[in-house]
JSON list of C-alpha atoms in Angstrom, two decimals:
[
{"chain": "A", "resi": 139, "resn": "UNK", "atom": "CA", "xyz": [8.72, -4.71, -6.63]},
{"chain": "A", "resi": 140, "resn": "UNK", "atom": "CA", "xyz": [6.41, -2.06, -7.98]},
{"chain": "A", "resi": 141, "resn": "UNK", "atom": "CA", "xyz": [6.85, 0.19, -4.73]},
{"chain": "A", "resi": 142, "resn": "UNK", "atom": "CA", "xyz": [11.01, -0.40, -4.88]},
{"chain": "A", "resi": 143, "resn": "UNK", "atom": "CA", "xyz": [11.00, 0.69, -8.72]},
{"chain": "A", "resi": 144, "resn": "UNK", "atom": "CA", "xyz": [8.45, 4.01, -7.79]},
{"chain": "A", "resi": 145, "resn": "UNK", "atom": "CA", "xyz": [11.17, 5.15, -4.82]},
{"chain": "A", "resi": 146, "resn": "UNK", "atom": "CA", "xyz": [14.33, 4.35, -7.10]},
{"chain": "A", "resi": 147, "resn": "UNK", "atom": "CA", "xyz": [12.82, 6.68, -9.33]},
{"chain": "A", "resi": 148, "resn": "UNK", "atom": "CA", "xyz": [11.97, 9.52, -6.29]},
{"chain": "A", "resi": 149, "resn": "UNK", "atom": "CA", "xyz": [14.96, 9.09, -5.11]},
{"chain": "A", "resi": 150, "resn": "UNK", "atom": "CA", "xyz": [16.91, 10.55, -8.54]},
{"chain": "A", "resi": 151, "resn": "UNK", "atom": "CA", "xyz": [14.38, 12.56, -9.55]},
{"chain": "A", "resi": 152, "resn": "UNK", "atom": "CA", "xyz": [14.59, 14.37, -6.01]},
{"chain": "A", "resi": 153, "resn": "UNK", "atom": "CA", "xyz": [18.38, 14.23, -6.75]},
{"chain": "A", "resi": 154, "resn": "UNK", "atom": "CA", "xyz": [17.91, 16.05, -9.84]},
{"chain": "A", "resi": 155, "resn": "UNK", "atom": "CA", "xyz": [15.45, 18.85, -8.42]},
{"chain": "A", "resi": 156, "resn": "UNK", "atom": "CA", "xyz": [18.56, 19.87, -5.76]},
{"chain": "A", "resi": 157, "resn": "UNK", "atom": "CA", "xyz": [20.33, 20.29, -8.91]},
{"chain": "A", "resi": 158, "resn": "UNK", "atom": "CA", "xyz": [20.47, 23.47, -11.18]},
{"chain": "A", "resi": 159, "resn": "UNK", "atom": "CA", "xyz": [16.95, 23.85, -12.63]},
{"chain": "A", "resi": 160, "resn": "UNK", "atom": "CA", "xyz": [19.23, 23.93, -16.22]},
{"chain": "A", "resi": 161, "resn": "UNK", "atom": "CA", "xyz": [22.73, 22.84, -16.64]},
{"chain": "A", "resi": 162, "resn": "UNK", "atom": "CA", "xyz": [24.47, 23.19, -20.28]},
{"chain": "A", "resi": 163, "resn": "UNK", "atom": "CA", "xyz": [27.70, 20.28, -20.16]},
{"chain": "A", "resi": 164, "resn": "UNK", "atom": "CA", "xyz": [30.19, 20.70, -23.39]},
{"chain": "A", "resi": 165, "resn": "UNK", "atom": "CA", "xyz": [30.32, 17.54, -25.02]},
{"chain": "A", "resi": 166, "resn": "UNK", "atom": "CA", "xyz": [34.15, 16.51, -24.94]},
{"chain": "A", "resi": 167, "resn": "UNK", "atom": "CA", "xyz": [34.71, 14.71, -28.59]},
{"chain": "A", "resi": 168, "resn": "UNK", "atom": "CA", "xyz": [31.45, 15.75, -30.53]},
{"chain": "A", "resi": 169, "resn": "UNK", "atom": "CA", "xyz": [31.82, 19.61, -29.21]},
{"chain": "A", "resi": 170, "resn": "UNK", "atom": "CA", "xyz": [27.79, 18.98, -28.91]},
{"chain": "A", "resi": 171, "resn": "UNK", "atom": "CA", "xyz": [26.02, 20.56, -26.08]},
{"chain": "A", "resi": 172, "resn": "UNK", "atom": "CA", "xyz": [24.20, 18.64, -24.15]},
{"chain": "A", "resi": 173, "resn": "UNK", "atom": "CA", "xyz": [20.93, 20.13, -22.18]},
{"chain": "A", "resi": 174, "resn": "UNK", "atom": "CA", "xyz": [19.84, 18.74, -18.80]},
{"chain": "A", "resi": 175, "resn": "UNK", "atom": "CA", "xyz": [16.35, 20.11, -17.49]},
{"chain": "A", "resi": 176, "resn": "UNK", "atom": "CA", "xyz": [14.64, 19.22, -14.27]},
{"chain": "A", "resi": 177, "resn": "UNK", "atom": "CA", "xyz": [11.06, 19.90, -16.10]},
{"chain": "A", "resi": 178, "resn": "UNK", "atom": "CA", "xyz": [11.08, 16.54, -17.76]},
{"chain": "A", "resi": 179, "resn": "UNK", "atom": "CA", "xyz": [10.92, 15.23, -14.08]},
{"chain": "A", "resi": 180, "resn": "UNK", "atom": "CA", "xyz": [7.15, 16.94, -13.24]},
{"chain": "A", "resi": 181, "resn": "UNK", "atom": "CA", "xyz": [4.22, 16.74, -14.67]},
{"chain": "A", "resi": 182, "resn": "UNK", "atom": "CA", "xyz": [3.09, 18.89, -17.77]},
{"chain": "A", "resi": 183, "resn": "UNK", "atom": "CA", "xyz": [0.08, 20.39, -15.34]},
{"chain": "A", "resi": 184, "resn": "UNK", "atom": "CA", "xyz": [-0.21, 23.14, -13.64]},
{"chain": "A", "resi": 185, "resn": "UNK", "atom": "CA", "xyz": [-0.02, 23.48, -9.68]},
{"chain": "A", "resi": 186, "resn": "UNK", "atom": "CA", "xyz": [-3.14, 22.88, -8.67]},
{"chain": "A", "resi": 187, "resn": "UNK", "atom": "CA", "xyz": [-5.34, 21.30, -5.93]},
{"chain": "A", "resi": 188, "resn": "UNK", "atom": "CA", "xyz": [-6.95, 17.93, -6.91]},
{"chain": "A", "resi": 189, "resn": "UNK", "atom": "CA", "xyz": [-10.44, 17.01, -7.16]},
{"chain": "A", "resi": 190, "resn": "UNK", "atom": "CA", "xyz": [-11.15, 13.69, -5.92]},
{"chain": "A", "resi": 191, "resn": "UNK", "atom": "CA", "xyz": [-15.17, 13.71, -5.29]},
{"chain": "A", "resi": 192, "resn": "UNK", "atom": "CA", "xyz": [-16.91, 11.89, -2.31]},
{"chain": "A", "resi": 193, "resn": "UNK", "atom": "CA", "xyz": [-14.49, 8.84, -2.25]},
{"chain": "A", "resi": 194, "resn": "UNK", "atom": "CA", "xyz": [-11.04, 11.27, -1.75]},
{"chain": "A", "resi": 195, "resn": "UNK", "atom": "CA", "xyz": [-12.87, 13.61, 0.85]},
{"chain": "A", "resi": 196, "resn": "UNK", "atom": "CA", "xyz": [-13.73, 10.44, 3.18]},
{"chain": "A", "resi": 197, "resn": "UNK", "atom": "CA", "xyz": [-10.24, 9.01, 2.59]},
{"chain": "A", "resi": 198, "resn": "UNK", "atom": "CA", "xyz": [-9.23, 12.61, 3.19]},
{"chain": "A", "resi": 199, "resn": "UNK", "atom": "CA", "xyz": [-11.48, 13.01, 6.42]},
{"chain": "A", "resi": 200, "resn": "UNK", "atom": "CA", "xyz": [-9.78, 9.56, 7.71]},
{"chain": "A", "resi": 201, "resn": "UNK", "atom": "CA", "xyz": [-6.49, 10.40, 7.44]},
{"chain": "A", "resi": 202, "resn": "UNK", "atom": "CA", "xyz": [-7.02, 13.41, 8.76]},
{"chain": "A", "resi": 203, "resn": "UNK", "atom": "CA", "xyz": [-8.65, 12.35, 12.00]},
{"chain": "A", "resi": 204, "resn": "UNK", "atom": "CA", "xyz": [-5.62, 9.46, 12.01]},
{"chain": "A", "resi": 205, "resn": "UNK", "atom": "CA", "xyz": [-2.90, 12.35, 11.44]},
{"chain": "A", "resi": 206, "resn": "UNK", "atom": "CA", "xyz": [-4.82, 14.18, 14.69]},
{"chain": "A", "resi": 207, "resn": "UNK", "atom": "CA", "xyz": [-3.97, 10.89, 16.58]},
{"chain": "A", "resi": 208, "resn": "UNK", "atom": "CA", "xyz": [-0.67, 10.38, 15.78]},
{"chain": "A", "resi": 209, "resn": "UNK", "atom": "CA", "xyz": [0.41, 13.70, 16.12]},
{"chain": "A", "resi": 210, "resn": "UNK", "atom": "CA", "xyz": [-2.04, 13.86, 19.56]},
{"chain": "A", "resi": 211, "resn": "UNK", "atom": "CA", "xyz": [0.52, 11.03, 20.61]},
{"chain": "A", "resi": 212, "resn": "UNK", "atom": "CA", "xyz": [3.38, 13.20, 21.28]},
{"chain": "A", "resi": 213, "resn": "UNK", "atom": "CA", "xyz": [1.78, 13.17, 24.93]},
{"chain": "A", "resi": 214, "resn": "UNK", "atom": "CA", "xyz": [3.04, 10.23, 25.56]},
{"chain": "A", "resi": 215, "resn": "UNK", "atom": "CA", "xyz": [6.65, 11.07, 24.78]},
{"chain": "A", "resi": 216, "resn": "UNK", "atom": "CA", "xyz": [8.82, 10.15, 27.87]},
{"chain": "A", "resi": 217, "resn": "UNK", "atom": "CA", "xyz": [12.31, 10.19, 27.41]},
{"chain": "A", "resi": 218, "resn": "UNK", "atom": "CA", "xyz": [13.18, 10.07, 30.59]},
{"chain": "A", "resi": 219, "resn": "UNK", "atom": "CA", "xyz": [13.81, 6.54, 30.91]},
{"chain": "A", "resi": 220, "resn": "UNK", "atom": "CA", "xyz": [15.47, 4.24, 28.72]},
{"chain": "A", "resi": 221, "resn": "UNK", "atom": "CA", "xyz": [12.45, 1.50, 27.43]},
{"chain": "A", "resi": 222, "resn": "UNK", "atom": "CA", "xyz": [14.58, -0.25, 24.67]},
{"chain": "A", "resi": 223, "resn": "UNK", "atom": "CA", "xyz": [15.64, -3.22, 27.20]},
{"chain": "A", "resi": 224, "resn": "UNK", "atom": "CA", "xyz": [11.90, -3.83, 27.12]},
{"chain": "A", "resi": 225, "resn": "UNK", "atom": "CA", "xyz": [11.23, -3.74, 23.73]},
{"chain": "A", "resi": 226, "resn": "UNK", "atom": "CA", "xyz": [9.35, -7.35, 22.84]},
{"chain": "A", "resi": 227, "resn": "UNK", "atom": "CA", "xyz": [9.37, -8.68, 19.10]},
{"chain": "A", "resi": 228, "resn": "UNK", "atom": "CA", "xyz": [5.65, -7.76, 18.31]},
{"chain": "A", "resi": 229, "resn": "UNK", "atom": "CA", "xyz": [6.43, -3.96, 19.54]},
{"chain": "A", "resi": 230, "resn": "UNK", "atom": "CA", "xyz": [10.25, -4.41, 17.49]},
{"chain": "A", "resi": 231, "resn": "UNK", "atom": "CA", "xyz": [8.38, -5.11, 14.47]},
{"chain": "A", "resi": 232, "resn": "UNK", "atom": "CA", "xyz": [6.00, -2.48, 14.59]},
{"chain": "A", "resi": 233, "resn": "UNK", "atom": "CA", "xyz": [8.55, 0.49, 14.95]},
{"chain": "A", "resi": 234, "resn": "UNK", "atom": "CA", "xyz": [10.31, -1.04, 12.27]},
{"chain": "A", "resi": 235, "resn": "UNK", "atom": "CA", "xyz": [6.79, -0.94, 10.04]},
{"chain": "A", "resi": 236, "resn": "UNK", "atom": "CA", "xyz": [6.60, 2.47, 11.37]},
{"chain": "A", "resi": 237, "resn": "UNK", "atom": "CA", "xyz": [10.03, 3.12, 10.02]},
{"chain": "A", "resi": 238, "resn": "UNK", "atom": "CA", "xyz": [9.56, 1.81, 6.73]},
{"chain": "A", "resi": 239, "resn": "UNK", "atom": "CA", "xyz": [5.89, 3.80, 6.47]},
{"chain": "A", "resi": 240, "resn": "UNK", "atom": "CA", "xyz": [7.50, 7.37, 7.03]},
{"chain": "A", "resi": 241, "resn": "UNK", "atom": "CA", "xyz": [10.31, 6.88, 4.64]},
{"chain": "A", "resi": 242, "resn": "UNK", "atom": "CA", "xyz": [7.38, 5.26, 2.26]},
{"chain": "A", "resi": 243, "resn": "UNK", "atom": "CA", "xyz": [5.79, 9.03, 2.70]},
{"chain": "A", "resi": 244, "resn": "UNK", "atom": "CA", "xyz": [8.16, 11.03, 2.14]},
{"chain": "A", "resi": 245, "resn": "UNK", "atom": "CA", "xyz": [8.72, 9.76, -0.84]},
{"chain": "A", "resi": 246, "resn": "UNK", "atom": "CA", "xyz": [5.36, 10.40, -2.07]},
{"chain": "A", "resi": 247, "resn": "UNK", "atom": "CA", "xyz": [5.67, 14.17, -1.31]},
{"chain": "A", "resi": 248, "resn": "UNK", "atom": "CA", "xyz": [8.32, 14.04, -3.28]},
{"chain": "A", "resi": 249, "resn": "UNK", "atom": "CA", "xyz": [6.11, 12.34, -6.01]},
{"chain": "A", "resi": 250, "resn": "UNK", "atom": "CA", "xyz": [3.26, 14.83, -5.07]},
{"chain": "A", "resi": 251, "resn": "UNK", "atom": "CA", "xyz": [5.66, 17.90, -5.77]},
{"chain": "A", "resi": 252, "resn": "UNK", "atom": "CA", "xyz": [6.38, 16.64, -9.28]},
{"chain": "A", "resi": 253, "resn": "UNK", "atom": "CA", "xyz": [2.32, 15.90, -10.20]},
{"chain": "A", "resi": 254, "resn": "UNK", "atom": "CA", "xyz": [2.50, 19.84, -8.91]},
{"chain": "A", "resi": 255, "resn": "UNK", "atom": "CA", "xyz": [-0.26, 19.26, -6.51]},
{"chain": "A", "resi": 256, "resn": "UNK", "atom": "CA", "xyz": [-0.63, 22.00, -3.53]},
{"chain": "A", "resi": 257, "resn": "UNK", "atom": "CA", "xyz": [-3.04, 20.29, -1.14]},
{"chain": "A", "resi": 258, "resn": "UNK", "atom": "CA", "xyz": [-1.50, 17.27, -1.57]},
{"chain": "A", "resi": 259, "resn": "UNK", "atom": "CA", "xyz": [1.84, 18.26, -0.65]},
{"chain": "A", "resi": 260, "resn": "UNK", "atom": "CA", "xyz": [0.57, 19.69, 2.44]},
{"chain": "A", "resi": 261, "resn": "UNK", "atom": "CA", "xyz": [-1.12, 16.77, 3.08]},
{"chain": "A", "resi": 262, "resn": "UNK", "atom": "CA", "xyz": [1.87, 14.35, 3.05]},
{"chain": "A", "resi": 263, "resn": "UNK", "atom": "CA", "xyz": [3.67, 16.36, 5.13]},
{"chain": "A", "resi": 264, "resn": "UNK", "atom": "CA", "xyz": [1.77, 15.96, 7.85]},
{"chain": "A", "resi": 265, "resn": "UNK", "atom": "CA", "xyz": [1.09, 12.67, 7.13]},
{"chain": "A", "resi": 266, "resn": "UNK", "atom": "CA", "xyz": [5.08, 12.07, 7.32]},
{"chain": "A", "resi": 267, "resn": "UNK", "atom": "CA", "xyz": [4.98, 13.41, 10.63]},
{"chain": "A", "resi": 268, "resn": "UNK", "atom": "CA", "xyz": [2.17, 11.86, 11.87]},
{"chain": "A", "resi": 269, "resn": "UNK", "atom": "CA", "xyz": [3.94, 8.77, 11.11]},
{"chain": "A", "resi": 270, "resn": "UNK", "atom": "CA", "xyz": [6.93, 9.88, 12.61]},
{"chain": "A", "resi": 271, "resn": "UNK", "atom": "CA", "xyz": [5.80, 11.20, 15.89]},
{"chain": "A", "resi": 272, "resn": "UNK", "atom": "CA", "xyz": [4.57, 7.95, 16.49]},
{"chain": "A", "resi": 273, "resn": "UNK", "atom": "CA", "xyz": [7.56, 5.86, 15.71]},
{"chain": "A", "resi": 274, "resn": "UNK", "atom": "CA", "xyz": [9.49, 8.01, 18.29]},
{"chain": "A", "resi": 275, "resn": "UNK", "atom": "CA", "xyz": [6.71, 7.23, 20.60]},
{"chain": "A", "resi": 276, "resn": "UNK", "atom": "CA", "xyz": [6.58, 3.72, 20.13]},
{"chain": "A", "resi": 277, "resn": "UNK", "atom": "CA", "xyz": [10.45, 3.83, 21.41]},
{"chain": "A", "resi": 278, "resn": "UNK", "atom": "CA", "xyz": [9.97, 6.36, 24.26]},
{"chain": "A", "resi": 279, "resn": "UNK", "atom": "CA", "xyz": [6.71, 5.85, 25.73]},
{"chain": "A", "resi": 280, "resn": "UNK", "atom": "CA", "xyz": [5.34, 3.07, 28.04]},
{"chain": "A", "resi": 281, "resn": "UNK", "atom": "CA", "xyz": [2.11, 2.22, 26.18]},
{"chain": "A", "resi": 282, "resn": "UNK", "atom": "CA", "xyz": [0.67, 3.63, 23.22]},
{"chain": "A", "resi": 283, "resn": "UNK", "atom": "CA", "xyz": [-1.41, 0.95, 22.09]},
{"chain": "A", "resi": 284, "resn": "UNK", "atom": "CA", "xyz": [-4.97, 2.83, 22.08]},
{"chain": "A", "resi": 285, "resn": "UNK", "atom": "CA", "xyz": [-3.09, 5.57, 19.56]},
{"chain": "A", "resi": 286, "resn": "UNK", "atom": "CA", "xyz": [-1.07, 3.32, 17.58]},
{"chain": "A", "resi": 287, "resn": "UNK", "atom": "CA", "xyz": [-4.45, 1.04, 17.27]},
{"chain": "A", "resi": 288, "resn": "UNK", "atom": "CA", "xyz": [-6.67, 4.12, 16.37]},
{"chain": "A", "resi": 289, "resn": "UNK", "atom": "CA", "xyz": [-4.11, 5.77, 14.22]},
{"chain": "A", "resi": 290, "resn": "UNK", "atom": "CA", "xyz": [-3.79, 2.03, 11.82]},
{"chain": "A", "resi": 291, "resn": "UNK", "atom": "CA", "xyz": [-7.64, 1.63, 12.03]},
{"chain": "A", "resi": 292, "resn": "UNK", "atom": "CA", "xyz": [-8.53, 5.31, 10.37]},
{"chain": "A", "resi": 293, "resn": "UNK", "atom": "CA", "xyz": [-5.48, 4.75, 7.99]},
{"chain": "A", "resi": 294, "resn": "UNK", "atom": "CA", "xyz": [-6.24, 1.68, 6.87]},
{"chain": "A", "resi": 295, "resn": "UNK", "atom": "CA", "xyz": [-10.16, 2.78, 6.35]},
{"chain": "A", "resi": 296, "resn": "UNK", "atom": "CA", "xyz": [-9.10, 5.89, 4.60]},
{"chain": "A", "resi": 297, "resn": "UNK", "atom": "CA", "xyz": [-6.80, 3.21, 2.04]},
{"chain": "A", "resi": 298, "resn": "UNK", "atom": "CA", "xyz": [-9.96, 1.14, 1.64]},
{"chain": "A", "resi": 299, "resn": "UNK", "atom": "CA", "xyz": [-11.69, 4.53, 0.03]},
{"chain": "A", "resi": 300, "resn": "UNK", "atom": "CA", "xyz": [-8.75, 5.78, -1.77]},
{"chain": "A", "resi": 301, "resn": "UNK", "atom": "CA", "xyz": [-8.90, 1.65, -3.37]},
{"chain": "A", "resi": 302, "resn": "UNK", "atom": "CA", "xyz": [-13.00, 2.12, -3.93]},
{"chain": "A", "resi": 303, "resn": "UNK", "atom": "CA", "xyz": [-11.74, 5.43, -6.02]},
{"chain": "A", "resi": 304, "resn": "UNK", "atom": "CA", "xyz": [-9.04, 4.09, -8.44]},
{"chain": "A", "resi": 305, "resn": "UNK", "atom": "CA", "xyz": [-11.37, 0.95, -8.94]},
{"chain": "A", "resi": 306, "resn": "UNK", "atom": "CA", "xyz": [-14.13, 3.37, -9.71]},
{"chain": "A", "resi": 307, "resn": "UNK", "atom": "CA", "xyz": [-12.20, 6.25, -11.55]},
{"chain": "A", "resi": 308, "resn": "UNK", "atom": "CA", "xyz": [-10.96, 3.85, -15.13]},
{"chain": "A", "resi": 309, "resn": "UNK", "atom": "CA", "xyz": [-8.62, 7.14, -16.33]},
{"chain": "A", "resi": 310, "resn": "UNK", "atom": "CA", "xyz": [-7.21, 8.20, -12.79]},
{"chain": "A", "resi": 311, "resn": "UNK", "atom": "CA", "xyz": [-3.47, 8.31, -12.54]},
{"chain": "A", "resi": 312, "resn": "UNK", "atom": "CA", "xyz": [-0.87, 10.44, -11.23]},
{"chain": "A", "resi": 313, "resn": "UNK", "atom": "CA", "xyz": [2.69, 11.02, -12.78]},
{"chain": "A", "resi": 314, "resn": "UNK", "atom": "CA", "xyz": [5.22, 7.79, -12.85]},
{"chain": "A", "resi": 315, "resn": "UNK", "atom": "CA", "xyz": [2.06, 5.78, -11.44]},
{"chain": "A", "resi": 316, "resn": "UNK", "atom": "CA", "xyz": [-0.67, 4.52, -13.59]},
{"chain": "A", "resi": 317, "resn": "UNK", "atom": "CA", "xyz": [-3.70, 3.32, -12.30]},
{"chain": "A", "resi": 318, "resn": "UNK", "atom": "CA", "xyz": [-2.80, -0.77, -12.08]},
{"chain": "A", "resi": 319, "resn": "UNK", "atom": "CA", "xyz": [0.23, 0.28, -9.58]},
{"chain": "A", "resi": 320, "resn": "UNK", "atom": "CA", "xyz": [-2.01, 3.05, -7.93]},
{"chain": "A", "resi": 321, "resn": "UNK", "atom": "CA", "xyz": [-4.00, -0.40, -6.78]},
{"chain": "A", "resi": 322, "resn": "UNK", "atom": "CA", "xyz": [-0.95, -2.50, -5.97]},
{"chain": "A", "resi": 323, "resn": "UNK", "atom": "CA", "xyz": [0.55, 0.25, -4.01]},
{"chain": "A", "resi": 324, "resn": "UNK", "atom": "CA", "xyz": [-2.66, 0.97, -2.11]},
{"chain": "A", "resi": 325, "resn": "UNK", "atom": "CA", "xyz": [-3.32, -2.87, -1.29]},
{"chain": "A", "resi": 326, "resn": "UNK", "atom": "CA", "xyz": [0.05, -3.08, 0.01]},
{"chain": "A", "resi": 327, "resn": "UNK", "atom": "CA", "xyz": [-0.60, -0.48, 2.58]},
{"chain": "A", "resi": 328, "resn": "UNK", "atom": "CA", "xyz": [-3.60, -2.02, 3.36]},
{"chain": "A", "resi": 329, "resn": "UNK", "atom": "CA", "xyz": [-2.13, -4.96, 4.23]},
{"chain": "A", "resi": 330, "resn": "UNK", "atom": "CA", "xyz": [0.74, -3.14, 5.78]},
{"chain": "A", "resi": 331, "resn": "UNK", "atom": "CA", "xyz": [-1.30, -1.64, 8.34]},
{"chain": "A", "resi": 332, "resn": "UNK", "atom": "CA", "xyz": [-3.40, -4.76, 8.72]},
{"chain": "A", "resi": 333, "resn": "UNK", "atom": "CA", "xyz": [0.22, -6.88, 10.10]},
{"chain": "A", "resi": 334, "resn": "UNK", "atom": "CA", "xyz": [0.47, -3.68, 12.31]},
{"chain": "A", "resi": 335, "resn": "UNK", "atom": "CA", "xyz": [-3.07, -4.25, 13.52]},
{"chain": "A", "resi": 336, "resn": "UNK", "atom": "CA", "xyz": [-1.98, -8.10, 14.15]},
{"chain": "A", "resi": 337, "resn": "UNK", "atom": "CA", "xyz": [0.89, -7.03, 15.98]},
{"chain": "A", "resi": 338, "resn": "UNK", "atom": "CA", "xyz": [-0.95, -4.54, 18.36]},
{"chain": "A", "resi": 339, "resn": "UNK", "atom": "CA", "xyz": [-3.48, -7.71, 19.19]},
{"chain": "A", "resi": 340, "resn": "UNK", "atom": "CA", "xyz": [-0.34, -9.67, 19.77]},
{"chain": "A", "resi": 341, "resn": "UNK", "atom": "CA", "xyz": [1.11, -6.76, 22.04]},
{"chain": "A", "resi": 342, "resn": "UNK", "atom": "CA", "xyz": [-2.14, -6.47, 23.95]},
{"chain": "A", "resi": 343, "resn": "UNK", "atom": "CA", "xyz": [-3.26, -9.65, 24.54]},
{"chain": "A", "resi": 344, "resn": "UNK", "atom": "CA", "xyz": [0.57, -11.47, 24.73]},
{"chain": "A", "resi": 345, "resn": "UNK", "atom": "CA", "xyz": [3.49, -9.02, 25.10]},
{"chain": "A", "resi": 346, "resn": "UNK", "atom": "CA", "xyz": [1.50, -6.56, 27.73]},
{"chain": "A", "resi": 347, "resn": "UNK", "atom": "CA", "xyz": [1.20, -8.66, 30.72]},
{"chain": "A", "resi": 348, "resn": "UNK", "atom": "CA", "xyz": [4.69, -9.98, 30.35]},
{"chain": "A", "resi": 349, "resn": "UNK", "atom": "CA", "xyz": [5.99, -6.34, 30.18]},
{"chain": "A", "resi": 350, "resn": "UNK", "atom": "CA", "xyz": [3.70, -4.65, 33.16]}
]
């Protein structure tokens, strides 16, 4: 519920910041202008790059290694021959995680642009894409399992530091997210990429000899 409130609210604010940075509307009985700014949708802070101390650089040293992997995947991308008749339920449910993961990212560059944070941004979008490339390659290639299982392990480490962090840091929070949903959020992805984990296992050890 938390996460579906956070993206209703991306979603307009990211509506409003294609709009005129300042629009002036007449008011049609009162005759009383009334202002509409996009600056009461970021943060009062400047653009910066964040300090996060040792916790953030080893979630950030994860991820990065993950996005490496997941981007390193594109290798596998074969669209030569149509797999989707082969698709099992385990593999289904996975690209549809996948699915649900890279929309779940963009929408916190989107949140990352309004806290005005530079390495961040840049961070989440190749984090998007990471996440991306390897829901296209979960559709076009034969067997990505030792990426997909790789990619889920270092993410799911580097959520486990970034949890150790707001635990450990009482006054950390980001705009539109205090620290309480900064923990839900993060436990959900957790245990996100721990069914995707489950569902590789289930590919490996049930759905691959079936398919091969």
């Amino acid at each position: 519920a938390v996460t579906a409130v956070v993206v209703r609210r991306l979603v307009v604010v990211t509506v409003a910041a294609l709009a005129a940075p300042k629009m002036e509307t007449a008011g049609v009985s009162s005759g009383i202008k009334n202002t509409f700014s996009c600056s009461e949708y970021f943060t009062d802070k400047d653009w910066r790059c964040g300090k996060y101390g040792p916790l953030g650089l080893i979630e950030t040293v994860l991820k990065l290694i993950a996005i490496g992997v997941g981007i390193g995947s594109i290798a596998l991308y074969d669209p030569d021959e149509n797999r989707i008749p082969r698709l099992t339920i385990a593999r289904s449910c996975q690209i549809a995680i996948f699915i649900l993961l890279s929309l779940l990212n963009l929408a916190w560059i989107v949140q990352r642009v309004m806290e005005k944070e530079l390495c961040a941004i840049v961070f989440g979008v190749f984090q998007s894409a990471a996440h991306i490339v390897l829901t296209v390659v979960l559709f076009t290639s034969g067997d990505p399992s030792e990426f997909v299982f790789l990619f889920v392990v270092l993410q799911m480490w580097g959520d486990y530091a970034k949890i150790a962090f707001i635990y450990i840091e009482d006054e950390f929070e980001v705009y539109l997210l205090d620290r309480p949903k900064l923990f839900v959020i993060t436990a959900i992805s957790i245990f996100i990429y721990i069914v995707l984990l489950l569902l590789q296992i289930v590919v490996w050890y049930l759905d691959f000899p079936i398919i091969s």
